[in-house]
Amino acid sequence: EIVMTQSPATLSVSPGERATLSCRASQSISSNLVWYQQKPGQAPRLLMDGPSTRATGIPARFTGSGSGTEFTLTISSLQSEDFAVYYCQQYNNWPLTFGGGTKVEIK
Amino acid sequence: EVQLMESGGGLVQPGGSLRLSCAASGFTFSNYGMSWVRQAPGKGLEWVAIISSSGGTTYYADSVRGRFTISRDNSKNTVYLQINSLRAEDTAVYYCAKKGIAVSNNHWFDSWGQGTLVTVSS
């Protein structure tokens, strides 16, 4: 099983600042990674349908990068609606696995 | 607009069974693989099972294989999760999710239901 490790577990950021989230795979997953956003009491929402490809309707302040084992999600200027938990998911191997999540909270 | 509506959750005793349903609308259901993902209270996401568009191929997480069965009825636009031999650690919100690409090996999910809570307790 590929283990996805996200860091940090919690990120405290002021509105308008940049947030950088990391996701590491225990073995190479090529570019077979996506990101989701989840707000309290809501279902997850697809954010990035590839390491660097925003899903439909996702604003340009969200950018992603990486391949192999190291991936990054950056939110360039945090808005109030961006405070949430972010999960990465690999689909290179079965079983599909998610990272443990990074909670982005207001500083 | 894609809509996924789960039902069937509830309180069940350890060792019991439930069948979860997910009614889909707003897309050509028979073209898309579907999956179940769960989330224990206060925890992260855990993928559970997936079924191909035709229903002919399924995969399961090791933690549920042999106890859970995913199935679908394309005439009813519904995907199911039969869960047997329930354990306390199966307590979670169960989400159904639609694959983002109709025919592909890209197993990620672009639409999610609101979830149904399964509580396993005596």
XYZ file of N, CA and C in Angstrom:
687
model
N 0.842 -1.196 0.000
C 0.000 0.000 0.000
C 0.877 1.246 0.000
N 0.509 2.199 -0.839
C 1.252 3.460 -0.876
C 0.742 4.357 0.251
N 1.653 4.789 1.082
C 1.299 5.671 2.191
C 1.523 7.122 1.753
N 0.488 7.916 1.949
C 0.552 9.342 1.614
C 0.694 10.130 2.908
N 1.734 10.930 3.000
C 2.002 11.685 4.214
C 1.900 13.175 3.913
N 0.994 13.845 4.617
C 0.816 15.276 4.419
C 1.423 16.050 5.576
N 2.014 17.187 5.230
C 2.582 18.042 6.264
C 2.413 19.508 5.873
N 2.296 20.394 6.881
C 2.103 20.013 8.278
C 0.682 19.514 8.515
N 0.414 19.022 9.696
C -0.947 18.589 10.011
C -1.874 19.790 10.121
N -1.354 20.858 10.667
C -2.104 22.108 10.807
C -1.220 23.265 10.381
N -1.814 24.175 9.648
C -1.105 25.353 9.154
C -1.920 26.580 9.552
N -1.310 27.442 10.347
C -1.986 28.670 10.783
C -1.502 29.829 9.920
N -2.429 30.426 9.211
C -2.085 31.448 8.223
C -3.049 32.626 8.361
N -2.539 33.822 8.173
C -3.401 35.005 8.181
C -4.020 35.204 6.812
N -5.238 35.714 6.742
C -5.849 36.015 5.442
C -4.927 36.893 4.607
N -4.834 36.551 3.325
C -3.976 37.290 2.418
C -2.576 36.729 2.295
N -2.206 35.866 3.223
C -0.877 35.254 3.167
C -0.887 34.004 2.291
N 0.320 33.512 2.023
C 0.488 32.302 1.213
C 0.531 31.078 2.115
N -0.060 30.001 1.609
C 0.000 28.727 2.325
C 0.600 27.673 1.407
N 1.521 26.910 1.933
C 2.160 25.840 1.162
C 1.965 24.517 1.889
N 1.316 23.580 1.207
C 0.991 22.275 1.767
C 1.800 21.221 1.029
N 2.248 20.226 1.771
C 3.084 19.179 1.195
C 2.395 17.828 1.273
N 2.643 17.021 0.270
C 2.129 15.645 0.226
C 3.257 14.766 -0.316
N 3.591 13.743 0.435
C 4.681 12.843 0.045
C 4.168 11.416 -0.060
N 4.552 10.740 -1.135
C 4.179 9.340 -1.334
C 5.322 8.424 -0.930
N 4.980 7.261 -0.406
C 5.995 6.316 0.068
C 6.760 5.649 -1.069
N 6.235 5.749 -2.280
C 6.940 5.317 -3.481
C 6.411 6.136 -4.640
N 7.101 6.080 -5.756
C 6.721 6.932 -6.876
C 5.296 6.643 -7.345
N 4.548 7.710 -7.547
C 3.197 7.599 -8.083
C 3.076 8.379 -9.396
N 4.215 8.660 -10.012
C 4.231 9.440 -11.249
C 3.489 10.753 -11.018
N 2.510 11.049 -11.838
C 1.705 12.265 -11.647
C 0.276 11.926 -11.256
N 0.085 10.744 -10.709
C -1.255 10.244 -10.429
C -1.745 10.674 -9.050
N -1.924 11.987 -8.925
C -2.300 12.571 -7.639
C -3.314 13.680 -7.855
N -4.266 13.751 -6.931
C -5.239 14.844 -6.942
C -5.344 15.414 -5.533
N -5.985 16.578 -5.455
C -6.201 17.251 -4.173
C -7.687 17.533 -3.996
N -8.135 17.425 -2.736
C -9.503 17.759 -2.369
C -9.472 18.781 -1.236
N -10.568 19.528 -1.168
C -10.791 20.467 -0.069
C -12.047 20.021 0.673
N -12.004 20.061 1.991
C -13.190 19.716 2.764
C -13.404 20.741 3.863
N -14.594 21.298 3.880
C -14.979 22.232 4.942
C -15.828 21.493 5.965
N -15.883 22.013 7.196
C -16.619 21.318 8.262
C -18.061 21.023 7.864
N -18.475 19.775 8.075
C -19.842 19.374 7.806
C -20.175 19.204 6.338
N -19.171 19.315 5.477
C -19.412 19.184 4.041
C -18.658 17.988 3.467
N -19.092 17.573 2.299
C -18.376 16.533 1.567
C -17.090 17.116 0.978
N -16.129 16.274 0.673
C -14.934 16.766 -0.018
C -15.301 17.332 -1.384
N -14.454 18.222 -1.843
C -14.634 18.871 -3.151
C -13.334 18.721 -3.917
N -13.418 18.296 -5.164
C -12.217 18.164 -5.980
C -11.613 19.541 -6.234
N -10.335 19.668 -5.928
C -9.629 20.938 -6.086
C -8.690 20.897 -7.302
N -7.892 19.861 -7.376
C -6.911 19.709 -8.437
C -7.056 18.306 -9.011
N -7.309 18.194 -10.323
C -7.457 16.852 -10.913
C -6.165 16.376 -11.555
N -5.098 16.858 -11.058
C -3.752 16.467 -11.424
C -2.823 17.275 -10.550
N -1.543 16.966 -10.546
C -0.630 17.719 -9.667
C -0.670 19.224 -9.903
N -0.953 19.645 -11.127
C -0.908 21.077 -11.421
C -2.126 21.556 -12.206
N -3.181 20.793 -12.215
C -4.369 21.112 -13.017
C -5.544 21.404 -12.105
N -6.012 22.653 -12.138
C -7.159 22.995 -11.308
C -8.434 22.363 -11.858
N -9.285 21.903 -10.959
C -10.587 21.385 -11.363
C -11.481 22.548 -11.793
N -12.593 22.205 -12.404
C -13.522 23.214 -12.906
C -13.970 24.147 -11.791
N -13.849 25.449 -12.051
C -14.347 26.443 -11.107
C -13.404 26.799 -9.981
N -12.252 26.197 -9.929
C -11.296 26.477 -8.851
C -10.475 27.721 -9.225
N -10.384 28.677 -8.323
C -9.689 29.927 -8.657
C -8.196 29.754 -8.825
N -7.617 30.714 -9.548
C -6.214 30.636 -9.941
C -5.243 30.783 -8.770
N -5.733 31.190 -7.614
C -4.814 31.310 -6.474
C -4.358 29.927 -5.965
N -5.021 28.884 -6.440
C -4.607 27.517 -6.099
C -3.678 27.006 -7.196
N -2.473 26.617 -6.818
C -1.543 26.027 -7.772
C -0.927 24.787 -7.145
N -0.552 23.865 -8.016
C 0.060 22.639 -7.535
C 1.258 22.278 -8.379
N 2.082 21.440 -7.801
C 3.260 20.988 -8.526
C 3.711 19.655 -7.962
N 4.647 19.044 -8.684
C 5.259 17.820 -8.196
C 5.069 16.638 -9.113
N 5.856 15.624 -8.853
C 5.733 14.335 -9.531
C 6.598 13.345 -8.760
N 6.346 12.090 -9.023
C 7.129 11.079 -8.321
C 6.633 10.873 -6.911
N 7.354 11.418 -5.943
C 6.968 11.238 -4.550
C 6.676 12.532 -3.817
N 6.981 13.675 -4.404
C 6.836 14.942 -3.686
C 5.889 15.869 -4.434
N 4.891 16.356 -3.718
C 3.868 17.200 -4.313
C 3.587 18.376 -3.376
N 3.208 19.490 -3.997
C 2.932 20.696 -3.229
C 1.671 21.356 -3.739
N 0.865 21.835 -2.808
C -0.298 22.662 -3.122
C -0.046 24.020 -2.484
N -0.168 25.065 -3.281
C 0.049 26.419 -2.790
C -1.210 27.241 -2.987
N -1.574 27.956 -1.949
C -2.670 28.925 -2.032
C -2.008 30.285 -1.898
N -2.078 31.075 -2.958
C -1.220 32.260 -3.028
C -1.629 33.351 -2.062
N -2.891 33.569 -1.869
C -3.379 34.633 -1.000
C -4.675 34.139 -0.371
N -4.567 33.678 0.854
C -5.699 32.990 1.469
C -6.912 33.883 1.649
N -8.032 33.378 1.193
C -9.321 34.033 1.407
C -10.047 33.299 2.526
N -11.056 33.951 3.072
C -11.778 33.357 4.206
C -12.361 31.998 3.858
N -12.768 31.832 2.613
C -13.398 30.565 2.213
C -12.394 29.436 2.006
N -11.111 29.735 2.102
C -10.080 28.717 1.885
C -9.692 27.986 3.164
N -10.184 28.458 4.292
C -9.836 27.793 5.555
C -10.648 26.493 5.631
N -9.910 25.396 5.591
C -10.516 24.077 5.401
C -9.431 23.026 5.609
N -9.821 21.766 5.402
C -8.851 20.674 5.418
C -8.602 20.233 3.974
N -7.349 19.988 3.655
C -6.950 19.609 2.308
C -6.363 18.196 2.328
N -6.819 17.373 1.395
C -6.360 15.990 1.293
C -5.761 15.739 -0.082
N -4.663 15.012 -0.124
C -4.173 14.485 -1.387
C -4.604 13.024 -1.507
N -4.691 12.542 -2.734
C -5.083 11.149 -3.000
C -4.279 10.630 -4.190
N -3.715 9.441 -4.041
C -3.002 8.841 -5.166
C -3.880 7.788 -5.828
N -3.737 7.672 -7.127
C -4.489 6.631 -7.847
C -3.554 5.823 -8.753
N -2.280 5.805 -8.374
C -1.313 5.043 -9.172
C -1.410 3.549 -8.919
N -1.723 3.194 -7.685
C -1.777 1.789 -7.273
C -3.039 1.532 -6.458
N -3.463 0.257 -6.485
C -4.495 -0.174 -5.534
C -3.809 -0.597 -4.226
N -4.445 -0.277 -3.089
C -5.675 0.492 -2.933
C -5.442 1.982 -3.113
N -6.472 2.679 -3.499
C -6.409 4.126 -3.509
C -6.160 4.591 -2.074
N -5.320 5.591 -1.922
C -5.019 6.063 -0.576
C -5.007 7.583 -0.528
N -5.444 8.074 0.632
C -5.464 9.500 0.907
C -4.386 9.834 1.929
N -3.921 11.077 1.866
C -3.113 11.573 2.949
C -3.986 11.864 4.157
N -3.325 12.111 5.284
C -4.060 12.348 6.518
C -4.682 13.725 6.615
N -4.353 14.599 5.664
C -4.965 15.920 5.638
C -4.108 17.002 6.268
N -4.250 18.200 5.748
C -3.670 19.409 6.358
C -4.802 20.373 6.621
N -4.928 20.775 7.874
C -5.950 21.746 8.235
C -5.341 23.138 8.130
N -5.931 23.973 7.313
C -5.496 25.369 7.184
C -6.438 26.213 8.030
N -5.885 26.799 9.079
C -6.706 27.563 10.007
C -6.269 29.020 10.044
N -7.180 29.827 10.537
C -6.912 31.263 10.619
C -5.954 31.544 11.759
N -4.914 32.304 11.461
C -3.940 32.682 12.487
C -4.448 33.895 13.268
N -26.900 19.219 -13.453
C -26.099 19.229 -12.224
C -26.040 17.819 -11.652
N -24.837 17.375 -11.353
C -24.665 16.054 -10.753
C -25.200 16.071 -9.323
N -25.991 15.069 -8.997
C -26.466 14.891 -7.624
C -26.278 13.442 -7.213
N -25.750 13.278 -6.018
C -25.568 11.952 -5.427
C -26.212 11.985 -4.048
N -27.131 11.079 -3.796
C -27.889 11.087 -2.551
C -27.775 9.726 -1.876
N -27.018 9.698 -0.772
C -26.866 8.454 -0.021
C -28.011 8.249 0.959
N -28.267 6.991 1.261
C -29.259 6.644 2.268
C -28.909 5.276 2.836
N -29.578 4.930 3.931
C -29.399 3.596 4.487
C -28.554 3.510 5.733
N -27.956 4.615 6.122
C -27.153 4.591 7.336
C -28.012 4.501 8.583
N -27.356 4.297 9.705
C -28.083 4.222 10.969
C -27.243 3.573 12.041
N -27.899 3.280 13.155
C -27.248 2.628 14.284
C -27.437 1.122 14.157
N -26.349 0.408 14.257
C -26.398 -1.046 14.120
C -25.468 -1.667 15.157
N -25.838 -2.827 15.628
C -25.016 -3.514 16.625
C -23.809 -4.179 15.970
N -22.747 -4.350 16.724
C -21.590 -5.091 16.190
C -22.022 -6.444 15.657
N -21.483 -6.783 14.485
C -21.856 -8.024 13.828
C -23.040 -7.893 12.897
N -23.692 -6.751 12.947
C -24.878 -6.534 12.118
C -24.548 -6.163 10.683
N -25.600 -5.885 9.931
C -25.468 -5.572 8.506
C -26.306 -4.354 8.145
N -25.902 -3.713 7.074
C -26.657 -2.602 6.499
C -26.427 -2.614 4.992
N -27.372 -2.035 4.267
C -27.132 -1.779 2.847
C -27.296 -0.292 2.607
N -26.224 0.306 2.141
C -26.255 1.713 1.790
C -26.596 1.852 0.312
N -27.315 2.905 -0.011
C -27.664 3.198 -1.395
C -27.210 4.603 -1.753
N -26.937 4.804 -3.010
C -26.578 6.121 -3.520
C -27.306 6.318 -4.839
N -28.285 7.205 -4.838
C -29.052 7.504 -6.041
C -28.393 8.658 -6.779
N -28.139 8.450 -8.054
C -27.410 9.433 -8.859
C -28.318 10.067 -9.896
N -28.036 11.320 -10.220
C -28.757 12.015 -11.279
C -27.874 13.107 -11.849
N -28.263 13.576 -13.030
C -27.557 14.697 -13.637
C -26.396 14.310 -14.538
N -26.195 13.016 -14.754
C -25.153 12.547 -15.668
C -25.535 11.146 -16.154
N -24.846 10.663 -17.149
C -25.119 9.326 -17.683
C -24.447 8.305 -16.766
N -25.217 7.828 -15.826
C -24.698 6.991 -14.740
C -23.938 5.771 -15.274
N -24.462 5.152 -16.292
C -23.883 3.893 -16.781
C -22.521 4.084 -17.436
N -22.086 5.313 -17.597
C -20.777 5.576 -18.199
C -19.655 5.729 -17.177
N -20.013 5.816 -15.895
C -19.018 6.198 -14.895
C -18.844 5.155 -13.803
N -17.592 4.914 -13.459
C -17.320 4.158 -12.254
C -17.748 4.954 -11.034
N -18.071 4.214 -9.967
C -18.529 4.834 -8.735
C -17.784 4.217 -7.564
N -17.684 4.986 -6.505
C -16.894 4.536 -5.369
C -17.576 4.906 -4.058
N -17.146 4.250 -2.997
C -17.520 4.631 -1.637
C -16.244 4.995 -0.884
N -16.329 6.091 -0.149
C -15.236 6.583 0.683
C -15.837 6.873 2.052
N -15.123 6.535 3.113
C -15.682 6.783 4.437
C -14.785 7.696 5.259
N -15.386 8.250 6.301
C -14.664 9.170 7.175
C -15.138 8.948 8.601
N -14.281 8.381 9.411
C -14.613 8.202 10.818
C -14.704 9.570 11.496
N -15.453 9.666 12.569
C -15.629 10.965 13.243
C -14.302 11.628 13.588
N -14.101 12.833 13.097
C -12.892 13.591 13.386
C -11.642 13.103 12.690
N -11.798 12.163 11.764
C -10.633 11.580 11.081
C -10.610 11.938 9.601
N -9.624 11.382 8.907
C -9.463 11.655 7.492
C -10.290 10.735 6.614
N -10.050 10.842 5.322
C -10.790 10.070 4.340
C -10.142 8.707 4.142
N -10.979 7.686 3.992
C -10.508 6.327 3.719
C -11.303 5.765 2.551
N -10.619 5.424 1.477
C -11.279 4.799 0.341
C -11.735 3.398 0.732
N -12.938 3.020 0.289
C -13.530 1.740 0.688
C -13.638 0.759 -0.487
N -14.269 1.208 -1.570
C -14.530 0.290 -2.678
C -14.845 1.087 -3.929
N -14.691 0.419 -5.078
C -14.994 1.057 -6.357
C -15.576 0.018 -7.299
N -16.433 0.454 -8.192
C -17.050 -0.436 -9.162
C -16.994 0.229 -10.529
N -16.721 -0.559 -11.543
C -16.629 -0.023 -12.890
C -18.013 0.363 -13.408
N -18.033 1.011 -14.543
C -19.291 1.501 -15.097
C -20.277 0.365 -15.393
N -19.765 -0.763 -15.820
C -20.630 -1.906 -16.145
C -20.963 -2.750 -14.915
N -20.176 -2.559 -13.875
C -20.336 -3.392 -12.682
C -19.479 -4.640 -12.703
N -18.754 -4.838 -13.784
C -17.991 -6.071 -13.936
C -16.691 -6.126 -13.166
N -16.212 -4.971 -12.725
C -14.932 -4.923 -12.012
C -15.109 -4.164 -10.709
N -14.594 -4.744 -9.648
C -14.651 -4.099 -8.329
C -13.295 -4.226 -7.646
N -12.999 -3.260 -6.809
C -11.813 -3.302 -5.960
C -12.240 -2.867 -4.559
N -11.505 -3.386 -3.565
C -11.836 -3.083 -2.171
C -10.574 -2.743 -1.383
N -10.763 -1.932 -0.341
C -9.715 -1.746 0.647
C -9.552 -3.045 1.435
N -8.326 -3.308 1.872
C -8.072 -4.533 2.632
C -8.935 -4.593 3.890
N -9.199 -3.442 4.480
C -9.926 -3.402 5.750
C -11.376 -3.846 5.634
N -11.903 -3.899 4.409
C -13.320 -4.246 4.240
C -13.525 -5.454 3.328
N -12.473 -5.881 2.654
C -12.627 -6.989 1.696
C -13.159 -8.221 2.416
N -14.161 -8.832 1.815
C -14.791 -10.008 2.406
C -15.988 -9.680 3.278
N -16.109 -8.437 3.715
C -17.249 -8.019 4.543
C -18.169 -7.056 3.792
N -17.607 -6.254 2.906
C -18.373 -5.265 2.159
C -18.481 -5.716 0.707
N -19.616 -5.390 0.084
C -19.811 -5.673 -1.334
C -20.409 -4.460 -2.013
N -19.722 -3.995 -3.039
C -20.237 -2.879 -3.836
C -20.940 -3.445 -5.059
N -22.046 -2.831 -5.432
C -22.793 -3.272 -6.616
C -23.507 -2.057 -7.186
N -24.083 -2.236 -8.355
C -24.817 -1.127 -8.975
C -25.943 -1.665 -9.821
N -26.943 -0.822 -10.010
C -28.065 -1.111 -10.891
C -28.177 0.064 -11.844
N -27.680 -0.113 -13.048
C -27.668 1.001 -13.998
C -29.079 1.373 -14.466
N -30.036 0.469 -14.313
C -31.416 0.806 -14.691
C -32.059 1.726 -13.655
N -31.493 1.725 -12.463
C -32.020 2.573 -11.390
C -31.072 3.713 -11.021
N -29.965 3.838 -11.741
C -28.971 4.888 -11.458
C -28.559 4.882 -9.990
N -28.298 3.709 -9.475
C -28.019 3.563 -8.046
C -26.822 2.637 -7.833
N -25.983 3.034 -6.892
C -24.879 2.189 -6.458
C -25.133 1.821 -4.993
N -24.725 0.624 -4.644
C -24.991 0.093 -3.313
C -23.701 -0.303 -2.608
N -23.774 -0.347 -1.296
C -22.704 -0.921 -0.498
C -23.347 -1.795 0.575
N -23.196 -3.096 0.413
C -23.655 -4.034 1.426
C -22.544 -4.199 2.444
N -22.846 -3.900 3.700
C -21.811 -3.983 4.727
C -22.240 -4.994 5.786
N -21.443 -6.004 5.963
C -21.737 -7.108 6.883
C -20.686 -7.179 7.984
N -21.002 -7.955 9.001
C -20.057 -8.197 10.103
C -19.469 -6.882 10.619
N -20.365 -5.954 10.878
C -19.905 -4.601 11.242
C -19.147 -4.596 12.555
N -18.146 -3.726 12.583
C -17.292 -3.538 13.751
C -17.361 -2.079 14.197
N -16.957 -1.841 15.428
C -16.971 -0.468 15.927
C -16.147 0.456 15.028
N -15.061 -0.065 14.492
C -14.178 0.762 13.659
C -14.753 1.071 12.279
N -15.901 0.507 11.968
C -16.594 0.847 10.728
C -17.476 2.086 10.902
N -17.587 2.581 12.118
C -18.367 3.790 12.364
C -17.777 4.951 11.581
N -18.591 5.548 10.732
C -18.092 6.607 9.848
C -19.247 7.193 9.057
N -18.980 8.334 8.451
C -19.833 8.838 7.390
C -19.358 8.182 6.095
N -20.294 7.599 5.371
C -19.980 6.934 4.111
C -20.440 7.821 2.961
N -19.481 8.195 2.123
C -19.766 9.025 0.958
C -19.744 8.167 -0.301
N -20.664 8.413 -1.211
C -20.469 7.866 -2.547
C -19.869 8.968 -3.403
N -19.113 8.568 -4.385
C -18.381 9.512 -5.211
C -18.335 9.020 -6.647
N -18.397 9.938 -7.553
C -18.408 9.641 -8.991
C -17.006 9.832 -9.562
N -16.561 8.907 -10.372
C -15.260 9.073 -11.017
C -15.294 10.285 -11.929
N -14.144 10.934 -12.036
C -14.090 12.163 -12.814
C -14.067 11.955 -14.318
N -13.568 10.815 -14.756
C -13.448 10.553 -16.188
C -14.155 9.247 -16.498
N -14.960 9.255 -17.547
C -15.863 8.136 -17.817
C -15.130 6.804 -17.999
N -14.217 6.752 -18.914
C -13.530 5.486 -19.180
C -12.040 5.743 -19.081
N -11.492 5.409 -17.960
C -10.069 5.690 -17.759
C -9.569 4.921 -16.553
N -8.273 4.935 -16.420
C -7.649 4.380 -15.220
C -7.347 5.469 -14.201
N -7.943 6.618 -14.398
C -7.747 7.732 -13.473
C -8.836 7.671 -12.418
N -8.509 7.088 -11.300
C -9.521 6.814 -10.276
C -9.523 7.929 -9.256
N -10.074 9.075 -9.641
C -10.327 10.168 -8.715
C -11.760 10.618 -8.921
N -12.220 11.495 -8.021
C -13.656 11.697 -7.899
C -14.025 13.173 -7.967
N -14.898 13.495 -8.909
C -15.234 14.906 -9.115
C -16.557 15.314 -8.492
N -17.327 14.362 -8.003
C -18.587 14.698 -7.354
C -18.802 13.746 -6.190
N -19.285 14.285 -5.088
C -19.494 13.519 -3.869
C -20.901 13.790 -3.333
N -21.489 12.772 -2.740
C -22.733 12.990 -2.018
C -22.459 13.627 -0.670
N -23.515 13.849 0.078
C -23.384 14.466 1.401
C -23.090 13.439 2.497
N -23.194 12.177 2.173
C -22.810 11.146 3.121
C -23.964 10.619 3.959
N -23.784 9.404 4.441
C -24.739 8.800 5.360
C -23.955 8.206 6.526
N -24.399 8.460 7.730
C -23.668 8.057 8.919
C -24.030 6.639 9.326
N -23.015 5.830 9.510
C -23.171 4.478 10.047
C -22.514 4.459 11.422
N -23.293 4.081 12.415
C -22.781 3.994 13.785
C -22.905 2.555 14.253
N -21.799 1.976 14.629
C -21.783 0.595 15.103
C -21.557 0.618 16.615
N -22.585 0.225 17.345
C -22.499 0.289 18.797
C -23.559 -0.615 19.405
N -23.244 -1.169 20.547
C -24.223 -1.984 21.257
C -24.995 -1.133 22.276
